[in-house]
PDB file of C-alpha atoms in Angstrom:
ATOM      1  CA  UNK A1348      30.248  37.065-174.170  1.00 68.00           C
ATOM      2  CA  UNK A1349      30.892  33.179-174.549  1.00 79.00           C
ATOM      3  CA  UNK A1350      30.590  32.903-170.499  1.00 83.00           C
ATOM      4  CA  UNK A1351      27.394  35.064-170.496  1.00 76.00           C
ATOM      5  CA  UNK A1352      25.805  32.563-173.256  1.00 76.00           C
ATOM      6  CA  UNK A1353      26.775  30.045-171.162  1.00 85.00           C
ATOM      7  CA  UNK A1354      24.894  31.020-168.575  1.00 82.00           C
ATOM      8  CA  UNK A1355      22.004  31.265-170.274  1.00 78.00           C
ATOM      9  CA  UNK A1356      22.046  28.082-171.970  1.00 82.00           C
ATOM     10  CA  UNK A1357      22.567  26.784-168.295  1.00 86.00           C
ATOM     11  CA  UNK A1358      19.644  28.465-166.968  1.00 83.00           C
ATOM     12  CA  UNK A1359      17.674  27.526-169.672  1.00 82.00           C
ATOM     13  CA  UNK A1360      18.193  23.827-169.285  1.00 85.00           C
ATOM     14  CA  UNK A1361      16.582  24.144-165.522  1.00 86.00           C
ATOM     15  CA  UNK A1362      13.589  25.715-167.074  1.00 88.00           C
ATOM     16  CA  UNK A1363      12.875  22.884-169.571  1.00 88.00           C
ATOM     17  CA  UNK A1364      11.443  20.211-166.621  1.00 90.00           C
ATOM     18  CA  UNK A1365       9.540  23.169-164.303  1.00 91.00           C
ATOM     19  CA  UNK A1366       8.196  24.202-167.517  1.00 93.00           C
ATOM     20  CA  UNK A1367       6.879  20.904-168.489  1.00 91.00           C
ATOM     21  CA  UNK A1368       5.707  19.453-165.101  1.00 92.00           C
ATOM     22  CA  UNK A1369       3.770  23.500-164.628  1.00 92.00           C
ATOM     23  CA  UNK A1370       2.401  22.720-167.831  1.00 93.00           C
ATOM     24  CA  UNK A1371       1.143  19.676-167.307  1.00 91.00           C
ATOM     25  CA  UNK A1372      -0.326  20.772-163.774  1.00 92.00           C
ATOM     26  CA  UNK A1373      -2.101  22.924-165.591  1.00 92.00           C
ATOM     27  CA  UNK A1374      -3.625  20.980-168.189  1.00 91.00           C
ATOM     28  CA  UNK A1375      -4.739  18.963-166.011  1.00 90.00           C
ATOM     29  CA  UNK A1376      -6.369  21.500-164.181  1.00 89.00           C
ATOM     30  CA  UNK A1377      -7.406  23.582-167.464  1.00 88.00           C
ATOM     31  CA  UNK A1378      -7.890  22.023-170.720  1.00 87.00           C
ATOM     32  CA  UNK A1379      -4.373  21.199-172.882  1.00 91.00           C
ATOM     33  CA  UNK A1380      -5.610  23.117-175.667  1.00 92.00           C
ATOM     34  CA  UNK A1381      -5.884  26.638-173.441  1.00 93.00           C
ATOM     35  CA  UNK A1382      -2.533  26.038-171.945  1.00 94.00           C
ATOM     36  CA  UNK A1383      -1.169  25.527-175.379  1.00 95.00           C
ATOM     37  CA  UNK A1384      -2.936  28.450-176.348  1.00 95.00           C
ATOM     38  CA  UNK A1385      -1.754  30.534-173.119  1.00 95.00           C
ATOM     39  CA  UNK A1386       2.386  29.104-174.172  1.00 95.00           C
ATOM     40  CA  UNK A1387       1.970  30.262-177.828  1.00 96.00           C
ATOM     41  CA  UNK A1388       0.378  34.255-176.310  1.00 96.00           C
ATOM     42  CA  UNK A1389       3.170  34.320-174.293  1.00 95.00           C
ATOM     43  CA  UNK A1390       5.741  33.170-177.077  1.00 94.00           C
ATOM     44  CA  UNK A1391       3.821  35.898-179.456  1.00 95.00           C
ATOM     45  CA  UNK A1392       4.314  38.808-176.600  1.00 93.00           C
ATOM     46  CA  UNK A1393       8.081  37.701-175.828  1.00 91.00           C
ATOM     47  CA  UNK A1394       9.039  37.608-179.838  1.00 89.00           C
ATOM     48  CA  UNK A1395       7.161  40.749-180.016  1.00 87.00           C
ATOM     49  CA  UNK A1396       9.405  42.706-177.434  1.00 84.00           C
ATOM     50  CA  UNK A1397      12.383  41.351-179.300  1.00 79.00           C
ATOM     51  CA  UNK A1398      11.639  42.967-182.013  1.00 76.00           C
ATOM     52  CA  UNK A1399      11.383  45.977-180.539  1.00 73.00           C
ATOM     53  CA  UNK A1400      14.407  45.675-178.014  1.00 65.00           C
ATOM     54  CA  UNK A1401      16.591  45.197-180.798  1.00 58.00           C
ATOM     55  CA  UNK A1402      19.347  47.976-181.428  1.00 55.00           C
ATOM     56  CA  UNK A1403      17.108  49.686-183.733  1.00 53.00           C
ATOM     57  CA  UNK A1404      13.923  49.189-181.521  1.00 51.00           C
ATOM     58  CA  UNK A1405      11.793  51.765-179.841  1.00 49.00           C
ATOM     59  CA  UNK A1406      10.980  49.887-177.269  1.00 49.00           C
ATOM     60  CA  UNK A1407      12.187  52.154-173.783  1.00 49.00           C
ATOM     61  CA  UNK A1408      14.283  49.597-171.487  1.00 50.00           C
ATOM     62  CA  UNK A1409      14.109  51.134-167.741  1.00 52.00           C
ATOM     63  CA  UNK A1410      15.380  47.797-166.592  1.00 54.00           C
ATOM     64  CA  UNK A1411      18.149  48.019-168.558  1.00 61.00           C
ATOM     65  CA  UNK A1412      19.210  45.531-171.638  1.00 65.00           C
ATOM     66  CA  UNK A1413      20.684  42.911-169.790  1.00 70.00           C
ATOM     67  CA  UNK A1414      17.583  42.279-167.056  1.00 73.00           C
ATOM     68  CA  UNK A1415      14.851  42.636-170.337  1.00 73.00           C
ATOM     69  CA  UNK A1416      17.242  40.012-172.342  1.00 75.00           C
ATOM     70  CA  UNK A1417      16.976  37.775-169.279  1.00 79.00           C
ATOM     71  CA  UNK A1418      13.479  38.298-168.582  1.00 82.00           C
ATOM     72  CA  UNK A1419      12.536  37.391-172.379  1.00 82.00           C
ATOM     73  CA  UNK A1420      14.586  34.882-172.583  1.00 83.00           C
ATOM     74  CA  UNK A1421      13.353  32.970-169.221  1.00 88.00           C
ATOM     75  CA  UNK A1422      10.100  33.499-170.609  1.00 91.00           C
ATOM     76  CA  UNK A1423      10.282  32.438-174.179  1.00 89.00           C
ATOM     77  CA  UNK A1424      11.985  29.104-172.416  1.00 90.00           C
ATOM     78  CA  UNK A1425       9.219  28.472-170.403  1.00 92.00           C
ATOM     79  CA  UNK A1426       7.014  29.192-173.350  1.00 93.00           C
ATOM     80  CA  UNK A1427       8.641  26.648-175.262  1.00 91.00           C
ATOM     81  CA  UNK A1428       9.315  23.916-173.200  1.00 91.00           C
ATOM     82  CA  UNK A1429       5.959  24.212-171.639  1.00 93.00           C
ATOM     83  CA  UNK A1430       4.217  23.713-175.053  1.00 91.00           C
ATOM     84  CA  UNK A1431       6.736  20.676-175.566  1.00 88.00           C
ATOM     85  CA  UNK A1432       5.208  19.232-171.866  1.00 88.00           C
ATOM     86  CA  UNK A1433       1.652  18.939-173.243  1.00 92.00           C
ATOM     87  CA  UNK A1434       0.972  18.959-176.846  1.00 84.00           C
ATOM     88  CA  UNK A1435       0.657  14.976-176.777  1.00 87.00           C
ATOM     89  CA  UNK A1436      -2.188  15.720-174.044  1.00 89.00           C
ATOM     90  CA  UNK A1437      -4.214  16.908-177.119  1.00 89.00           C
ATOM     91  CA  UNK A1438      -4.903  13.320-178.081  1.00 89.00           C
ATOM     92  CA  UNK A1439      -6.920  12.975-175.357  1.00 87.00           C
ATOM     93  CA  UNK A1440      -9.250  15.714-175.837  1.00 87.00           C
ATOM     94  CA  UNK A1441      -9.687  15.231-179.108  1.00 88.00           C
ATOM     95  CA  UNK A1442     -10.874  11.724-178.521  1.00 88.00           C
ATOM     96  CA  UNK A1443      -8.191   9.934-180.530  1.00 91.00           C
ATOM     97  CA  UNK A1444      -8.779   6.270-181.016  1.00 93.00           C
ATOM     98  CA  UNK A1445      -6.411   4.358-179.380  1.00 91.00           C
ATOM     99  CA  UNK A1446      -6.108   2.919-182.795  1.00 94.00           C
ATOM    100  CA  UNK A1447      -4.764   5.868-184.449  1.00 93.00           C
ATOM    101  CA  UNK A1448      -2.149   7.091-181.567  1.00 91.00           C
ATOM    102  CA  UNK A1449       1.261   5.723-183.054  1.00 93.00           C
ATOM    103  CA  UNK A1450      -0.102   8.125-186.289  1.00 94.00           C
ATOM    104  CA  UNK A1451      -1.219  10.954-184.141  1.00 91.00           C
ATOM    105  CA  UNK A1452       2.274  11.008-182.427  1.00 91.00           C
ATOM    106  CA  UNK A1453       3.889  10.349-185.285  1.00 92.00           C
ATOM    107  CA  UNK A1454       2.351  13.769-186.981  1.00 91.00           C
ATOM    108  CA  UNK A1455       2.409  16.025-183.827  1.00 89.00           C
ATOM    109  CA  UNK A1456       6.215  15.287-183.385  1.00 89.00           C
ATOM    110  CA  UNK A1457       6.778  15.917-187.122  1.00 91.00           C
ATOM    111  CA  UNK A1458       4.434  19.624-186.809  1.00 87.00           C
ATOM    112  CA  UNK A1459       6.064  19.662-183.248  1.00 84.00           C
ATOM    113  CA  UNK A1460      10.049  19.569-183.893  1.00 86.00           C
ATOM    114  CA  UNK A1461       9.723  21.337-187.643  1.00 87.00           C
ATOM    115  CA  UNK A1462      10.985  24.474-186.171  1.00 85.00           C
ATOM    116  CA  UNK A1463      13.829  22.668-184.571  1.00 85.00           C
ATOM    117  CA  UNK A1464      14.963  21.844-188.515  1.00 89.00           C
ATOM    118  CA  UNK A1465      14.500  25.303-189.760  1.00 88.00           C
ATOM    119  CA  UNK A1466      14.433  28.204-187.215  1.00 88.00           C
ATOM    120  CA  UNK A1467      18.417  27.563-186.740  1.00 87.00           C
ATOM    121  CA  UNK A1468      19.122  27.571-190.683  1.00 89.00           C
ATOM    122  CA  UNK A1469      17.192  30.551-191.519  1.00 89.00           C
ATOM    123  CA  UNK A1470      17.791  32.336-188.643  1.00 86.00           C
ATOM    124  CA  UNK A1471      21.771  32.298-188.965  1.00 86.00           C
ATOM    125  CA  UNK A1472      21.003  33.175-192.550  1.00 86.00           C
ATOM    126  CA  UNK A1473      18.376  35.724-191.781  1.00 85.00           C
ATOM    127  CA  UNK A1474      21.508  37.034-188.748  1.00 81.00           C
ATOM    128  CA  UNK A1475      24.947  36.783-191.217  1.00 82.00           C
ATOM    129  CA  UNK A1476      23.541  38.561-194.301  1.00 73.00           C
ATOM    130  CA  UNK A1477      22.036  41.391-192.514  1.00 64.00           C
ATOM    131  CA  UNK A1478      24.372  44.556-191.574  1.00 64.00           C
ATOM    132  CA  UNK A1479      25.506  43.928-188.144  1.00 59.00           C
ATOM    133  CA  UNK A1480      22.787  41.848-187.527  1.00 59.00           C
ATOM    134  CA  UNK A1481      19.867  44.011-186.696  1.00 71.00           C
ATOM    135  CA  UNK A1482      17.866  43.526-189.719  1.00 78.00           C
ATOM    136  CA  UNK A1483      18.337  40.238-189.522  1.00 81.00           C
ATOM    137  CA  UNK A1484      17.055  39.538-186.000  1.00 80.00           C
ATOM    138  CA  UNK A1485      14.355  41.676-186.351  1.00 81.00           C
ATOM    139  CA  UNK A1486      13.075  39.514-189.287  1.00 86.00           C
ATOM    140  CA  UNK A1487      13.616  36.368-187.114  1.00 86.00           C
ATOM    141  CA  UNK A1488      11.505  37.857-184.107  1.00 85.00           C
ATOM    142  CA  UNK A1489       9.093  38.864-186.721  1.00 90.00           C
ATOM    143  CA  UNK A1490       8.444  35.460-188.142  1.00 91.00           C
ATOM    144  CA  UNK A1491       8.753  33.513-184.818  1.00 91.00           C
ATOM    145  CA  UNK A1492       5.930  35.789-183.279  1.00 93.00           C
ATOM    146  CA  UNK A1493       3.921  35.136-186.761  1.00 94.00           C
ATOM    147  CA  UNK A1494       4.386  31.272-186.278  1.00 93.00           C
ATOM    148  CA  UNK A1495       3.299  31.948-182.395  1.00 94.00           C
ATOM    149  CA  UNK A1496       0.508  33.475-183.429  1.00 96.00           C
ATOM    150  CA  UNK A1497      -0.786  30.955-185.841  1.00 95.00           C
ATOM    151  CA  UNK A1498      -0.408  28.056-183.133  1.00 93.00           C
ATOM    152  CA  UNK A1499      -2.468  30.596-181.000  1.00 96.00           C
ATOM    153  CA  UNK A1500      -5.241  30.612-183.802  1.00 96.00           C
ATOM    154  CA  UNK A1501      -4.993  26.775-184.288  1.00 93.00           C
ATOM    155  CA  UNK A1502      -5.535  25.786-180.310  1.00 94.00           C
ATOM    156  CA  UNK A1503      -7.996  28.187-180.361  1.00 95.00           C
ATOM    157  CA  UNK A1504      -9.793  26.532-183.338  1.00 96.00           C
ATOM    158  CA  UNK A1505      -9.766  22.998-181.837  1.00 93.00           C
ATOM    159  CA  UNK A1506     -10.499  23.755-178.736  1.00 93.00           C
ATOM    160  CA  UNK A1507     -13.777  25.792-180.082  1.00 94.00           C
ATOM    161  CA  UNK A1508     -14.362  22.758-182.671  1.00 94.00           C
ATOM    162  CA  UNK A1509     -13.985  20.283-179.580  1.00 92.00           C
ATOM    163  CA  UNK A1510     -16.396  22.554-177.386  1.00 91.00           C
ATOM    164  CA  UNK A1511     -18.999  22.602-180.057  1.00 93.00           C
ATOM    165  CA  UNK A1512     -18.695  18.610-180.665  1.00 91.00           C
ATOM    166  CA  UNK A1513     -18.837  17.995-177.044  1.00 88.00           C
ATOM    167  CA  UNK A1514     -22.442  20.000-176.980  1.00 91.00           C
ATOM    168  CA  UNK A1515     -23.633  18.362-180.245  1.00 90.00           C
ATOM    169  CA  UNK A1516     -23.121  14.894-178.208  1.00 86.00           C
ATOM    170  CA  UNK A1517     -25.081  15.983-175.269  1.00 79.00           C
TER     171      UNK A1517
END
């Protein structure tokens, strides 16, 4: 319902700073690229039940529809917003010259907010030419857990390439 969607809109507004500040706790702690790495697993796994939750999924729900909706949803927020808290944090690691930050920033907001362009556009296209829906969102989860899954591989390939520069300078 419109109240319901509300609601989760809401709720998913309070995530966005706990998200970011968490995330940035932890890279601190960690290094940015495994926490990027950890946000874009747990995007992959939260896309992944969608597509099989959805009304033609095979996916069991014991908790019910409405607590698995919320639970994905919480999570695919926190995901999200927690990748938005540290991806700048990269610079660092990757030994950036200060020279070349306005650049840097420049092409990790443009890689960054991309999906913010598209994922709306294709997904109501992908949603209102499918029948009922289903199809449609099932494509959508499909390709959102494809493009979490290929920042996975890409975090995972810097941080490796900044692990093995780090013991060719020592």
């Amino acid at each position: 319902s419109e109240m319901q969607t509300a609601h989760f809109s809401t709720v998913s507004t309070w995530v966005r700073p706990v998200a970011a500040v968490g995330a940035g706790l932890l890279a601190d702690r960690w290094l940015s690229t495994r926490v990027i790495a950890l946000c874009f697993t747990l995007a992959a796994v939260v896309f992944g039940s969608f597509l099989l939750t959805v009304p033609d999924g095979w996916l069991p729900t014991a908790v019910g529809p409405a607590a698995l909706l919320w639970a994905n949803i919480l999570l695919s927020c926190l995901a999200m917003f927690a990748l938005r808290g540290v991806y700048f944090a990269v610079m660092e690691e990757a030994d950036v010259p200060r020279r070349l930050t306005g650049a840097a920033v420049g092409v990790i907001s443009f890689v960054g907010f991309t999906p913010e362009i598209f994922v709306p556009l294709v997904g109501g296209r992908l949603i209102a030419g499918a029948d009922e829906g289903s199809a449609g969102y099932s494509i959508l989860w499909a390709l959102m857990g494809a493009a979490s899954i290929a920042g996975l591989a890409a975090a995972v390939t810097l941080e490796r390439r900044l692990a093995r520069r780090k013991a060719e300078a020592a």
